[in-house]
mmCIF file with all atom_site columns, N, CA and C and ligand atoms in Angstrom:
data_model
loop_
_atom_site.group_PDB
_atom_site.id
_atom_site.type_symbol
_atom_site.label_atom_id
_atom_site.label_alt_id
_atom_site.label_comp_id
_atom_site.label_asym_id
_atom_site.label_entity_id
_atom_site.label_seq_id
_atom_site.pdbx_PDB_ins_code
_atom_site.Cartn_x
_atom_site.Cartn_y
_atom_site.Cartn_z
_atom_site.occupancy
_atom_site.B_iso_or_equiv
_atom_site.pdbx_formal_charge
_atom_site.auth_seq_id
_atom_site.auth_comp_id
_atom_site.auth_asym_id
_atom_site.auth_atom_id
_atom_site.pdbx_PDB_model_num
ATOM   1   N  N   . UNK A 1 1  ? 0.847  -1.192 0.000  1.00 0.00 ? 1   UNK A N   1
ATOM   2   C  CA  . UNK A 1 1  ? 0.000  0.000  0.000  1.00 0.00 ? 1   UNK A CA  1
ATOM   3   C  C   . UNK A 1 1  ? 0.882  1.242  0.000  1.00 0.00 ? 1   UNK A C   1
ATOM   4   N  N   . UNK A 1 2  ? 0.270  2.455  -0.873 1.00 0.00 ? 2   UNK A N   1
ATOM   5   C  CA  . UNK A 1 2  ? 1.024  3.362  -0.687 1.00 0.00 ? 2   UNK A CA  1
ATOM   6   C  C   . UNK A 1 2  ? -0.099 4.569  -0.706 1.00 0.00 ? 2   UNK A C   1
ATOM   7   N  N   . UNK A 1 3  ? 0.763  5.696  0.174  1.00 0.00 ? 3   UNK A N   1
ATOM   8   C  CA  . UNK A 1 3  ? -0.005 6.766  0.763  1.00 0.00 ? 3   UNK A CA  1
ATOM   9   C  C   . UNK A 1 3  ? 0.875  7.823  -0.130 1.00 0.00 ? 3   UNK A C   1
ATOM   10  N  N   . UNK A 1 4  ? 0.788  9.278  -0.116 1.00 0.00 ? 4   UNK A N   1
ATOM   11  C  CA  . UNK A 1 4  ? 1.432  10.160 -0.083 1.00 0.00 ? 4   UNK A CA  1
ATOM   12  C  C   . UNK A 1 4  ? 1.757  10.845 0.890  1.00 0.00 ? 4   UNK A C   1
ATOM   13  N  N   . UNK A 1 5  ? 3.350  11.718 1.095  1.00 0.00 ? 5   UNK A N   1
ATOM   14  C  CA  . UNK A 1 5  ? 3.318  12.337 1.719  1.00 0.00 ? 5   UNK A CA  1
ATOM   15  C  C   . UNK A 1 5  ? 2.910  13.455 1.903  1.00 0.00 ? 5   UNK A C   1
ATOM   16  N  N   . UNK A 1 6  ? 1.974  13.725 3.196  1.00 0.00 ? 6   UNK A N   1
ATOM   17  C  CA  . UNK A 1 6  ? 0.946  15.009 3.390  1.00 0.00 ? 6   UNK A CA  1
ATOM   18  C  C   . UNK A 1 6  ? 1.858  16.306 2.856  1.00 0.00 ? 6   UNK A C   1
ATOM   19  N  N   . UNK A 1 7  ? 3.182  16.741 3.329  1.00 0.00 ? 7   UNK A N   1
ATOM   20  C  CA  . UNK A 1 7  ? 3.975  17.391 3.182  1.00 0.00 ? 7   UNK A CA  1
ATOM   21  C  C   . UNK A 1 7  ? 4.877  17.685 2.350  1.00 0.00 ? 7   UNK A C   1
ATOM   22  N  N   . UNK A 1 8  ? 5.120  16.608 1.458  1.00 0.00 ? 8   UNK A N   1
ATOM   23  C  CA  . UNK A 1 8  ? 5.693  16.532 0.063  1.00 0.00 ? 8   UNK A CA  1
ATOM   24  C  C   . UNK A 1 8  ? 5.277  16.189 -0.880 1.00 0.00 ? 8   UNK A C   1
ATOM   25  N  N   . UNK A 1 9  ? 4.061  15.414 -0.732 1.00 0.00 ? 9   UNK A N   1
ATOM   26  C  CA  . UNK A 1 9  ? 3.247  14.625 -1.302 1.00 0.00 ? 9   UNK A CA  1
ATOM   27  C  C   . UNK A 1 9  ? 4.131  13.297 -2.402 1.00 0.00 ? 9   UNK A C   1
ATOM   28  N  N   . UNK A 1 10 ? 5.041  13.104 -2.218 1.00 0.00 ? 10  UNK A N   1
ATOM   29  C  CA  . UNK A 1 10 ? 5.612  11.906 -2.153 1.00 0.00 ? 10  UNK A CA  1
ATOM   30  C  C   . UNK A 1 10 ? 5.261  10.578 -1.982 1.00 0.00 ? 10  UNK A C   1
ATOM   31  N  N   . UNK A 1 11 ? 5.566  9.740  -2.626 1.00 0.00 ? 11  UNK A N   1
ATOM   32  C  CA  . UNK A 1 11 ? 4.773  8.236  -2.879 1.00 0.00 ? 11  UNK A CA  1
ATOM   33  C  C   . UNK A 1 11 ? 5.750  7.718  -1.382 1.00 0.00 ? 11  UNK A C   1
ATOM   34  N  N   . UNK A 1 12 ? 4.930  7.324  -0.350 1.00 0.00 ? 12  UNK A N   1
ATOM   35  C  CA  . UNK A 1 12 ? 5.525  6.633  0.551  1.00 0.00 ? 12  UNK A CA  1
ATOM   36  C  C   . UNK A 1 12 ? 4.827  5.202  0.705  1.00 0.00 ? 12  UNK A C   1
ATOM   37  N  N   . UNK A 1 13 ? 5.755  4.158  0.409  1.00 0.00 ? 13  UNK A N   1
ATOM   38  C  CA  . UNK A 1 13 ? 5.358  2.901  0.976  1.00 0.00 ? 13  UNK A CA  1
ATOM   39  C  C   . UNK A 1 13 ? 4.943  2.582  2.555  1.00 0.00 ? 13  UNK A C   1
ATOM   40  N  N   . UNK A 1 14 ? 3.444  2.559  2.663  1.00 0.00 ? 14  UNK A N   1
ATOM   41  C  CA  . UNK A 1 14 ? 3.141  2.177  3.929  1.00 0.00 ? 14  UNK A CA  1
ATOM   42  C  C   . UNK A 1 14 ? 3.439  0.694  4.633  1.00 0.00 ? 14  UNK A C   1
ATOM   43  N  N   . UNK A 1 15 ? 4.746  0.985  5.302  1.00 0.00 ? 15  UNK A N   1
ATOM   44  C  CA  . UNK A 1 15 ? 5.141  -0.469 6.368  1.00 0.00 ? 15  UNK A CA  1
ATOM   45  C  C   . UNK A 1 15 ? 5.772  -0.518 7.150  1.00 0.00 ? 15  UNK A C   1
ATOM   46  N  N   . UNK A 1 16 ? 6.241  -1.266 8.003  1.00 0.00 ? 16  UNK A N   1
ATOM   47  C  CA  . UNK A 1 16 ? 6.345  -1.037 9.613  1.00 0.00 ? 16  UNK A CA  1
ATOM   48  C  C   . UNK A 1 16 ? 7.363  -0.033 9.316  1.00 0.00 ? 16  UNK A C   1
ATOM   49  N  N   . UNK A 1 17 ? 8.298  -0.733 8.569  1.00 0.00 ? 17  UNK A N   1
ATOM   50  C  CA  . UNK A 1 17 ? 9.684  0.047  8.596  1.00 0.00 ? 17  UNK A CA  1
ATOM   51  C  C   . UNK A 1 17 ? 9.932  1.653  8.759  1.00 0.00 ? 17  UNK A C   1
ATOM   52  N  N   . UNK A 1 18 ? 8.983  1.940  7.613  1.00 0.00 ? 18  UNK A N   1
ATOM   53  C  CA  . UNK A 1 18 ? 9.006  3.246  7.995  1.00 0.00 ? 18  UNK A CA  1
ATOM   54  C  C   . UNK A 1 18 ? 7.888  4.227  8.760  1.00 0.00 ? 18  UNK A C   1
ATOM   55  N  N   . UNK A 1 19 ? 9.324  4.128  10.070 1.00 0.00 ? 19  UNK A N   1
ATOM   56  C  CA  . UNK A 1 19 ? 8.814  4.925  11.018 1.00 0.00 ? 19  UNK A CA  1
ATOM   57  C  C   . UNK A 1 19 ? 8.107  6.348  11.227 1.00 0.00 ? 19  UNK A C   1
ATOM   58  N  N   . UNK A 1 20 ? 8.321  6.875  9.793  1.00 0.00 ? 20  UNK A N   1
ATOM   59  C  CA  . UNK A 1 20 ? 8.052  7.941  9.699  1.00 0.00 ? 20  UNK A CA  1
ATOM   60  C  C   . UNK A 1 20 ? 6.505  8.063  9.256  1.00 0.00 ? 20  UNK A C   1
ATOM   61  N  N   . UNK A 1 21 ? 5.939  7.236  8.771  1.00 0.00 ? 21  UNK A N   1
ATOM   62  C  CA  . UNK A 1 21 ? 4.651  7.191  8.492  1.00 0.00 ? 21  UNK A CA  1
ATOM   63  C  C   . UNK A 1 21 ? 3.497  8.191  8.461  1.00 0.00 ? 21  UNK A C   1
ATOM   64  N  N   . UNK A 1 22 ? 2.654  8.657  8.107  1.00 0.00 ? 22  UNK A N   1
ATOM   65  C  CA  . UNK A 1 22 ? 2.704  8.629  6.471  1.00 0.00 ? 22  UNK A CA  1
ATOM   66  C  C   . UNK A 1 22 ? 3.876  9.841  5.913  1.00 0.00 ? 22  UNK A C   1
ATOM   67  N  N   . UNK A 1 23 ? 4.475  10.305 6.740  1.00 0.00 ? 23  UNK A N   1
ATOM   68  C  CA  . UNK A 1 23 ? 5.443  10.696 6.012  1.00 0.00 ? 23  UNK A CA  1
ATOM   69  C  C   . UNK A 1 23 ? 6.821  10.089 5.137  1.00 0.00 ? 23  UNK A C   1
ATOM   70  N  N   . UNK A 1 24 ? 7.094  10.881 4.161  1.00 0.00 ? 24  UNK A N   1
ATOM   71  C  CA  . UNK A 1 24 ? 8.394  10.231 3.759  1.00 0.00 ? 24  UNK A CA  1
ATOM   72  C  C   . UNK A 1 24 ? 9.760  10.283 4.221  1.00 0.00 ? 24  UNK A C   1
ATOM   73  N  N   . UNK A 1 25 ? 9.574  11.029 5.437  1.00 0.00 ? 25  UNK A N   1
ATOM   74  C  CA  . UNK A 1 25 ? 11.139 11.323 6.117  1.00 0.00 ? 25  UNK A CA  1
ATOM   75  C  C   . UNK A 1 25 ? 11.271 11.852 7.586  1.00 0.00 ? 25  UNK A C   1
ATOM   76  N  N   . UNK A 1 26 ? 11.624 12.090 8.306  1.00 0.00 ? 26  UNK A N   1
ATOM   77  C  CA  . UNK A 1 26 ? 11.875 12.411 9.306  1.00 0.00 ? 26  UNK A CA  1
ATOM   78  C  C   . UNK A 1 26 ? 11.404 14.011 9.624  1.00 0.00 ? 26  UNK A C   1
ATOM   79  N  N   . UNK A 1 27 ? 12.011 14.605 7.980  1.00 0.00 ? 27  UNK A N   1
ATOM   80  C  CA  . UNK A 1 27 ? 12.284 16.460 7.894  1.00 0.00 ? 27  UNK A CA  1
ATOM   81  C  C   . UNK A 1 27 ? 10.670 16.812 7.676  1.00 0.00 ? 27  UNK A C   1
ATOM   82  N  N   . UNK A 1 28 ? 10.015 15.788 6.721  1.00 0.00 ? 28  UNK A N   1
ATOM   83  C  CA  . UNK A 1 28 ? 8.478  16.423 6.583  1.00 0.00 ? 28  UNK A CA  1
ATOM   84  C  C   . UNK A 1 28 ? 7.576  15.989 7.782  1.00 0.00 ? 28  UNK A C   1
ATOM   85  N  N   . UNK A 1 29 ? 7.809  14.372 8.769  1.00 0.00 ? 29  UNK A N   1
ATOM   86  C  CA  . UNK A 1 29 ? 7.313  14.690 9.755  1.00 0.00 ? 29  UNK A CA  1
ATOM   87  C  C   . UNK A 1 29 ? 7.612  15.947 11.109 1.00 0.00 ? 29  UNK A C   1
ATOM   88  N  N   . UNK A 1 30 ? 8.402  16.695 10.655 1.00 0.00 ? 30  UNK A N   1
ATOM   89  C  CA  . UNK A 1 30 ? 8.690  17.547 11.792 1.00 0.00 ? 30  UNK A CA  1
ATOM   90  C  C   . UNK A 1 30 ? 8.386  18.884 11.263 1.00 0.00 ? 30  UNK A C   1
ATOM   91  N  N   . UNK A 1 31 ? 8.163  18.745 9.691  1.00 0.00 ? 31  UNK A N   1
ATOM   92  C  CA  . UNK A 1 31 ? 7.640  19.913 9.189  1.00 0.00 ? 31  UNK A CA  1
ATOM   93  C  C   . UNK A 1 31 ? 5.879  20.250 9.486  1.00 0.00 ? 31  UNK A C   1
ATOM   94  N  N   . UNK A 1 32 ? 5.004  18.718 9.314  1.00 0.00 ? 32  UNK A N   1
ATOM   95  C  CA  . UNK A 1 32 ? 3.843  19.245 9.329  1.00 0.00 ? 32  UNK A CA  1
ATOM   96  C  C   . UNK A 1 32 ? 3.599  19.358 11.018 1.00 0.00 ? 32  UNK A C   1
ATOM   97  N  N   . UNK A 1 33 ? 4.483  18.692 11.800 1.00 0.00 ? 33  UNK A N   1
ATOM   98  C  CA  . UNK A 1 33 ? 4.227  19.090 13.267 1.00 0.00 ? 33  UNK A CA  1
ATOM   99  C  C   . UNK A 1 33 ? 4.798  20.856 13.290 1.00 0.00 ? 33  UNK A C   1
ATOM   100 N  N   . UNK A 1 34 ? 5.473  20.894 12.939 1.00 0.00 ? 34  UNK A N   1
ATOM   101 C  CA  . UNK A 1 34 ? 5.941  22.691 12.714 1.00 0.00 ? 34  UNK A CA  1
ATOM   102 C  C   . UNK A 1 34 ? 4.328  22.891 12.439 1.00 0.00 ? 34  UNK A C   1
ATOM   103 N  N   . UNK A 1 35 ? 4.063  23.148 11.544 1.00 0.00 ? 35  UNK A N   1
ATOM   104 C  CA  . UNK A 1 35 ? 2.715  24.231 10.854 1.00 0.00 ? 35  UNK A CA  1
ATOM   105 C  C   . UNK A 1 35 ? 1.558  23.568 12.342 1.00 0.00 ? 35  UNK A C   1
ATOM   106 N  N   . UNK A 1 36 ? 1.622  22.651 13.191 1.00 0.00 ? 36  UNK A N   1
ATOM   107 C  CA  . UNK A 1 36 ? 0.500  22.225 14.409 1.00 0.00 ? 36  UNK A CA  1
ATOM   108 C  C   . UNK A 1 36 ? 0.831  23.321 15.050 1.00 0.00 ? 36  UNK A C   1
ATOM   109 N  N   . UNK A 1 37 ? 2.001  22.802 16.014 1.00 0.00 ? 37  UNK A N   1
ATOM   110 C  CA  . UNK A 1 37 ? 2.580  23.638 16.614 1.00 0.00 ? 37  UNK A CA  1
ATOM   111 C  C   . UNK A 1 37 ? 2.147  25.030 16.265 1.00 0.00 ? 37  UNK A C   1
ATOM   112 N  N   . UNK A 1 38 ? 2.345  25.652 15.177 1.00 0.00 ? 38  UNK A N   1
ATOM   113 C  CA  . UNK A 1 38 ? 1.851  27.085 14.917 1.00 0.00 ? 38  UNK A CA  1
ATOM   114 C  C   . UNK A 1 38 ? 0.616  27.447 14.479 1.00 0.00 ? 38  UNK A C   1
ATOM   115 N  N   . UNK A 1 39 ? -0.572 26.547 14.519 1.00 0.00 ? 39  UNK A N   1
ATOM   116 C  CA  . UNK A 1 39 ? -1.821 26.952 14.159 1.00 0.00 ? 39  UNK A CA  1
ATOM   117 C  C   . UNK A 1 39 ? -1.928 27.249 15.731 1.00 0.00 ? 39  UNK A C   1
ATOM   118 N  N   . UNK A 1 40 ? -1.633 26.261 16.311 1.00 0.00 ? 40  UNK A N   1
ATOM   119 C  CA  . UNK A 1 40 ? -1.667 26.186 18.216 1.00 0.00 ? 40  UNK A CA  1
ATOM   120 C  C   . UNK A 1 40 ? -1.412 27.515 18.631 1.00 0.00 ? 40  UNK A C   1
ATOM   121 N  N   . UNK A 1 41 ? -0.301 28.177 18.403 1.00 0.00 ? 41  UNK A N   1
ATOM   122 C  CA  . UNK A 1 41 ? 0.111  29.284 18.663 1.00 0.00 ? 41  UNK A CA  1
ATOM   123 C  C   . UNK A 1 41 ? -0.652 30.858 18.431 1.00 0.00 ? 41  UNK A C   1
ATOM   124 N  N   . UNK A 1 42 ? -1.541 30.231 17.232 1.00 0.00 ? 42  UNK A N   1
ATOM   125 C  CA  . UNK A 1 42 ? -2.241 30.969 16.316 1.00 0.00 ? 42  UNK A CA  1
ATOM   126 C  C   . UNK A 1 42 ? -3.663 31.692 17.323 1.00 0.00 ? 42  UNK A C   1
ATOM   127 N  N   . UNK A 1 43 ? -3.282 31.974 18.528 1.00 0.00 ? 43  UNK A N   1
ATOM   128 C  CA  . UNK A 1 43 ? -4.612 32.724 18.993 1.00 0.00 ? 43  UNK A CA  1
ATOM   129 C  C   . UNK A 1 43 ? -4.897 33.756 18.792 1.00 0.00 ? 43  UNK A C   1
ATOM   130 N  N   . UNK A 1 44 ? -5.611 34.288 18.664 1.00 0.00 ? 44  UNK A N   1
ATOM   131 C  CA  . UNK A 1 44 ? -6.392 35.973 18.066 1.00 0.00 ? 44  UNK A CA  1
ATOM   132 C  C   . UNK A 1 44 ? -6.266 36.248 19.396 1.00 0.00 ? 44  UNK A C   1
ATOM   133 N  N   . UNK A 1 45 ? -5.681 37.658 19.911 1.00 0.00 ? 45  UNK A N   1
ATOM   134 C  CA  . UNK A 1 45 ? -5.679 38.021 21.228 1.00 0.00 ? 45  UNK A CA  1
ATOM   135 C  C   . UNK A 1 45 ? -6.287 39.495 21.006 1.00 0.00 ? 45  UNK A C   1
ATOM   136 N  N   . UNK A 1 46 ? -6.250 39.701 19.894 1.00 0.00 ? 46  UNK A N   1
ATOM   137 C  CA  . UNK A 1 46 ? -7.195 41.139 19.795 1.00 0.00 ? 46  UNK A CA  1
ATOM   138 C  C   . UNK A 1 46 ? -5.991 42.659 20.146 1.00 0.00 ? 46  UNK A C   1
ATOM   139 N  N   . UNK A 1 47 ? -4.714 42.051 21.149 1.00 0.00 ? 47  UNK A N   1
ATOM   140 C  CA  . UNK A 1 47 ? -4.575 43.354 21.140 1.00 0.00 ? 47  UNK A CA  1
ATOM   141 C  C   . UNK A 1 47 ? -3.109 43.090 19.817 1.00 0.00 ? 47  UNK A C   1
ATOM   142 N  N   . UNK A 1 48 ? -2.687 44.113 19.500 1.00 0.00 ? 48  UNK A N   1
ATOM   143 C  CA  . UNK A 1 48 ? -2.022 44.625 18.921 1.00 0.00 ? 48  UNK A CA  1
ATOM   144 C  C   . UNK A 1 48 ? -2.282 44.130 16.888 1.00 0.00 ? 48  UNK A C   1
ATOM   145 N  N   . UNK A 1 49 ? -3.764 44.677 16.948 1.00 0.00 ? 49  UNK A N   1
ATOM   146 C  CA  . UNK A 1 49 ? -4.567 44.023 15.607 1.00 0.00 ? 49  UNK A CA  1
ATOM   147 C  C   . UNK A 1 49 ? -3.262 44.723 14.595 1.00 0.00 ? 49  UNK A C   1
ATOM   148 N  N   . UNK A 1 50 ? -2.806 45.907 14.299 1.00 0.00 ? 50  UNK A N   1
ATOM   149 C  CA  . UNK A 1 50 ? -2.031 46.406 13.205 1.00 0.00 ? 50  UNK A CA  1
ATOM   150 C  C   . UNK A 1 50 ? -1.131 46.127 13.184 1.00 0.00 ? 50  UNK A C   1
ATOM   151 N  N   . UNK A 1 51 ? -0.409 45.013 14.058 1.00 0.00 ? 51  UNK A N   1
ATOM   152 C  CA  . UNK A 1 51 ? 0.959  45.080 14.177 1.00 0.00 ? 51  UNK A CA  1
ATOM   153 C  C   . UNK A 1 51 ? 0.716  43.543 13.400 1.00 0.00 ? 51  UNK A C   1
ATOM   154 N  N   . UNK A 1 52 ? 1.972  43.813 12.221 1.00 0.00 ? 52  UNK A N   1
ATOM   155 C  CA  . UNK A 1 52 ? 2.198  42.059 11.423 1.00 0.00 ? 52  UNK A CA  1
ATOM   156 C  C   . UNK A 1 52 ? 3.139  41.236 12.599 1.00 0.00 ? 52  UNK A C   1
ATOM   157 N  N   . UNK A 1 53 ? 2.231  40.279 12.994 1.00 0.00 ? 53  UNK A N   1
ATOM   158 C  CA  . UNK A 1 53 ? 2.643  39.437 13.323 1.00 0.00 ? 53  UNK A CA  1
ATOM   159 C  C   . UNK A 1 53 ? 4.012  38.698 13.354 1.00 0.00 ? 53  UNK A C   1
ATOM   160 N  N   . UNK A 1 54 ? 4.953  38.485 13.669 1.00 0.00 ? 54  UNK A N   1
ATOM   161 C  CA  . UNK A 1 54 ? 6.171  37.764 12.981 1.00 0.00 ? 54  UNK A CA  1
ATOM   162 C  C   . UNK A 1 54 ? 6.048  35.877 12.876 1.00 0.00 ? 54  UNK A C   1
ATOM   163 N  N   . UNK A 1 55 ? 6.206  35.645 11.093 1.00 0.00 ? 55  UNK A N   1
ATOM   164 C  CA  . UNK A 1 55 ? 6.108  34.700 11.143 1.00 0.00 ? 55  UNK A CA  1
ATOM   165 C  C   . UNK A 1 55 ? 7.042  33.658 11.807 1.00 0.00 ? 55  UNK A C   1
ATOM   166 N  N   . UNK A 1 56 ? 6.895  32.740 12.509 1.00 0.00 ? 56  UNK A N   1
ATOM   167 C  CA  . UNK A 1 56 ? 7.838  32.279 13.161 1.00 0.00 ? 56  UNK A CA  1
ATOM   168 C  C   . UNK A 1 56 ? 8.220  30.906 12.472 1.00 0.00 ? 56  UNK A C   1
ATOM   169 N  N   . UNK A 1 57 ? 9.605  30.865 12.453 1.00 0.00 ? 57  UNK A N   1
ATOM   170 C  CA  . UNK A 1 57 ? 10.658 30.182 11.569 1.00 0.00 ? 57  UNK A CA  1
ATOM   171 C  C   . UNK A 1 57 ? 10.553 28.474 12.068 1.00 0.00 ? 57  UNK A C   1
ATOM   172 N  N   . UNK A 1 58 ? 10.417 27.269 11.268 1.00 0.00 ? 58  UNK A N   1
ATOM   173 C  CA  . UNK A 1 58 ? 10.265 26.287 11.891 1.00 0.00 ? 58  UNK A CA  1
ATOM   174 C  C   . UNK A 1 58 ? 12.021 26.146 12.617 1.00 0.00 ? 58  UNK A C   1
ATOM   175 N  N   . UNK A 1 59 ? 11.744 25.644 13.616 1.00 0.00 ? 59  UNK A N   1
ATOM   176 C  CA  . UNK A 1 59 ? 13.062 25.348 14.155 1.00 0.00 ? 59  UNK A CA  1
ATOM   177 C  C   . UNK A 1 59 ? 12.998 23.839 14.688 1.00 0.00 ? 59  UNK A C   1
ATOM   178 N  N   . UNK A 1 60 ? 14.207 23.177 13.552 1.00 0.00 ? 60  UNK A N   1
ATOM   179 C  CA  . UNK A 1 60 ? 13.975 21.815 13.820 1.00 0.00 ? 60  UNK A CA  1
ATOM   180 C  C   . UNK A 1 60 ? 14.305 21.250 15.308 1.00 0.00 ? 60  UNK A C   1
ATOM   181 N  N   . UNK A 1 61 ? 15.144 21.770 15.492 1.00 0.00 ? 61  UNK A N   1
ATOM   182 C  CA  . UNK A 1 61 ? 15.964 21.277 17.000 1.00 0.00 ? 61  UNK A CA  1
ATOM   183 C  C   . UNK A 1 61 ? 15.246 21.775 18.222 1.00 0.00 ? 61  UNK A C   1
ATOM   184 N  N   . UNK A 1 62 ? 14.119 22.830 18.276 1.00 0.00 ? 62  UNK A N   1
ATOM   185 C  CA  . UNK A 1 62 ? 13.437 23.078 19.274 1.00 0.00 ? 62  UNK A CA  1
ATOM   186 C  C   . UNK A 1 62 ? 12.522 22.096 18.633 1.00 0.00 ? 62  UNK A C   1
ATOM   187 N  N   . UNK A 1 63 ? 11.374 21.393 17.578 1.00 0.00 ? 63  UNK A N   1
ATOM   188 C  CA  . UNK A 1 63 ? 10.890 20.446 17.369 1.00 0.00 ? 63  UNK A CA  1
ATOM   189 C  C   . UNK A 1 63 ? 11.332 19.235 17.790 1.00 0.00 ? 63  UNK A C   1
ATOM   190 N  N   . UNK A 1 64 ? 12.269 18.987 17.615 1.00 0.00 ? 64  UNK A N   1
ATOM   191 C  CA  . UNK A 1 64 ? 12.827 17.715 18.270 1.00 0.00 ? 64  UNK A CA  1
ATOM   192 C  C   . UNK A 1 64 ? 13.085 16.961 19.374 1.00 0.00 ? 64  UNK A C   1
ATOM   193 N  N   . UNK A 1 65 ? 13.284 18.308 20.267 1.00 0.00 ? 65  UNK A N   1
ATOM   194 C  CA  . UNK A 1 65 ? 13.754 18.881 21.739 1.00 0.00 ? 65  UNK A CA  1
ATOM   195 C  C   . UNK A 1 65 ? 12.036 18.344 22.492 1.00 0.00 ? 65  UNK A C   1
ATOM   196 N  N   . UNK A 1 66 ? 11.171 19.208 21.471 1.00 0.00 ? 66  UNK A N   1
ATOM   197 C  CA  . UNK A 1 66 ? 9.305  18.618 22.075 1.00 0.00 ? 66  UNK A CA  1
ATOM   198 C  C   . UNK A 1 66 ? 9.053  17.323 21.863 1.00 0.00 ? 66  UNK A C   1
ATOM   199 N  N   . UNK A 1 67 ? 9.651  16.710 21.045 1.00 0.00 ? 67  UNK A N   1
ATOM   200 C  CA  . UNK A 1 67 ? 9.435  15.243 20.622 1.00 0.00 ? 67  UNK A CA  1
ATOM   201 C  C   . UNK A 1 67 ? 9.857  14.438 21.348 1.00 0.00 ? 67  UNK A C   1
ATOM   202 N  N   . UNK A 1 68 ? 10.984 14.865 21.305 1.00 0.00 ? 68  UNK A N   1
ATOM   203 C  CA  . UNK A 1 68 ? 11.862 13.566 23.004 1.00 0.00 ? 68  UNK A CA  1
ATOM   204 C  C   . UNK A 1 68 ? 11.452 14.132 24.194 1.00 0.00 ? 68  UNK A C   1
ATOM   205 N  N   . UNK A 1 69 ? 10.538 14.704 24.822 1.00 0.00 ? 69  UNK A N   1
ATOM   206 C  CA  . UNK A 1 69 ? 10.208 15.643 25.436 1.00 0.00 ? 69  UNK A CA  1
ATOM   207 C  C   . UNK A 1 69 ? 8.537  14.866 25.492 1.00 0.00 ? 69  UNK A C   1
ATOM   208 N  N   . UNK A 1 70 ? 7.668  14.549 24.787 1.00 0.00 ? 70  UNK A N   1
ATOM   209 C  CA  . UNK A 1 70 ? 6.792  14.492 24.955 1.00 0.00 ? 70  UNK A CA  1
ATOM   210 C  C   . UNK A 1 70 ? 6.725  12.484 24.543 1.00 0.00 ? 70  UNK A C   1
ATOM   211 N  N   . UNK A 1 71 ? 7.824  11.801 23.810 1.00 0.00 ? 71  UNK A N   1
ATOM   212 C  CA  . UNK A 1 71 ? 7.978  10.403 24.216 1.00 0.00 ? 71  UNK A CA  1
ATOM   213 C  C   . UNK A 1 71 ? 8.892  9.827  25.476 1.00 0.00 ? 71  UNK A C   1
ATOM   214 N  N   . UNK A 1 72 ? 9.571  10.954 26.268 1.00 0.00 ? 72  UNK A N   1
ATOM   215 C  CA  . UNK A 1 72 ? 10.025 11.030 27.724 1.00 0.00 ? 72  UNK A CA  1
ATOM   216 C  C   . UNK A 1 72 ? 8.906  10.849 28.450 1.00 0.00 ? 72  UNK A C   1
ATOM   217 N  N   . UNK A 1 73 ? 7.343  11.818 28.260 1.00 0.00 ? 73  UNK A N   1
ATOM   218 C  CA  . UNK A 1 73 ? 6.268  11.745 29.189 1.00 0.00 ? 73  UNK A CA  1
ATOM   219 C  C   . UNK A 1 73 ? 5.460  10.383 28.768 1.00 0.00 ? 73  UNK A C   1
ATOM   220 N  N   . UNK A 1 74 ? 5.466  10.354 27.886 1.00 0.00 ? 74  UNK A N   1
ATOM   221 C  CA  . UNK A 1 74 ? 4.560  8.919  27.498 1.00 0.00 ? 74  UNK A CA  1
ATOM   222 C  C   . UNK A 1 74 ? 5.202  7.516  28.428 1.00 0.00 ? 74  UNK A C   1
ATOM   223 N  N   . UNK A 1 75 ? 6.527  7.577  27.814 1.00 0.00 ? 75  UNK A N   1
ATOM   224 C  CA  . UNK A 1 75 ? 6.738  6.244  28.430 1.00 0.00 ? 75  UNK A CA  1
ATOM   225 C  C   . UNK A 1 75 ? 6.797  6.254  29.770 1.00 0.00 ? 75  UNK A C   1
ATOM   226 N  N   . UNK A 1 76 ? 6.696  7.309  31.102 1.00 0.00 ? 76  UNK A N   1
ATOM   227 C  CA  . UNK A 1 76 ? 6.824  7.752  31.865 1.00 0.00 ? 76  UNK A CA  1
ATOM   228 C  C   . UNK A 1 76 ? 5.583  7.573  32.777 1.00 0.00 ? 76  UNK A C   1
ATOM   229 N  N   . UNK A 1 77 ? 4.534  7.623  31.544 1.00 0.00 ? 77  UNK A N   1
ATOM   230 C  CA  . UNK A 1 77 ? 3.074  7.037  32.264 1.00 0.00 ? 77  UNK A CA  1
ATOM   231 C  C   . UNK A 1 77 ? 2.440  6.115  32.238 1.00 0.00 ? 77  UNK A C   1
HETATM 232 ZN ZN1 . ZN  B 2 .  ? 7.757  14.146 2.343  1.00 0.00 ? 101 ZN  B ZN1 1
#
């Protein structure tokens, strides 16, 4: 069976092996967790409506940092 990747849209073979599932790599699963992460972030707070926002830069190593970070708490419980 094969899926695409959401993020590259790339033909990925769905099987155990790859861990990355349904992604095709490691870089696009940490990419579409990037764009979560920042919808999350994404609250309307009303104050400072004129001011552009700064888009904020994916940063893999603070992504990564949440990842071992949040399979530290899992196995933990
Ligand atoms: Zn991909």
């Amino acid at each position: 069976m094969n899926v695409n990747c959401p993020t590259c849209k790339k033909t990925v073979e769905w099987v155990s092996d790859n861990q990355f599932r349904p992604f095709c790599s490691k870089r696009c699963q940490l990419i579409d967790l990037g764009q979560w992460a920042n919808e999350e972030n994404a609250i309307p707070s009303g104050a400072n409506k004129d001011a552009e926002a700064p888009v904020p830069e994916i940063d893999i190593e603070d992504i990564e940092a949440m990842i071992a970070k949040q399979e530290k708490d899992f196995f933990n419980n």
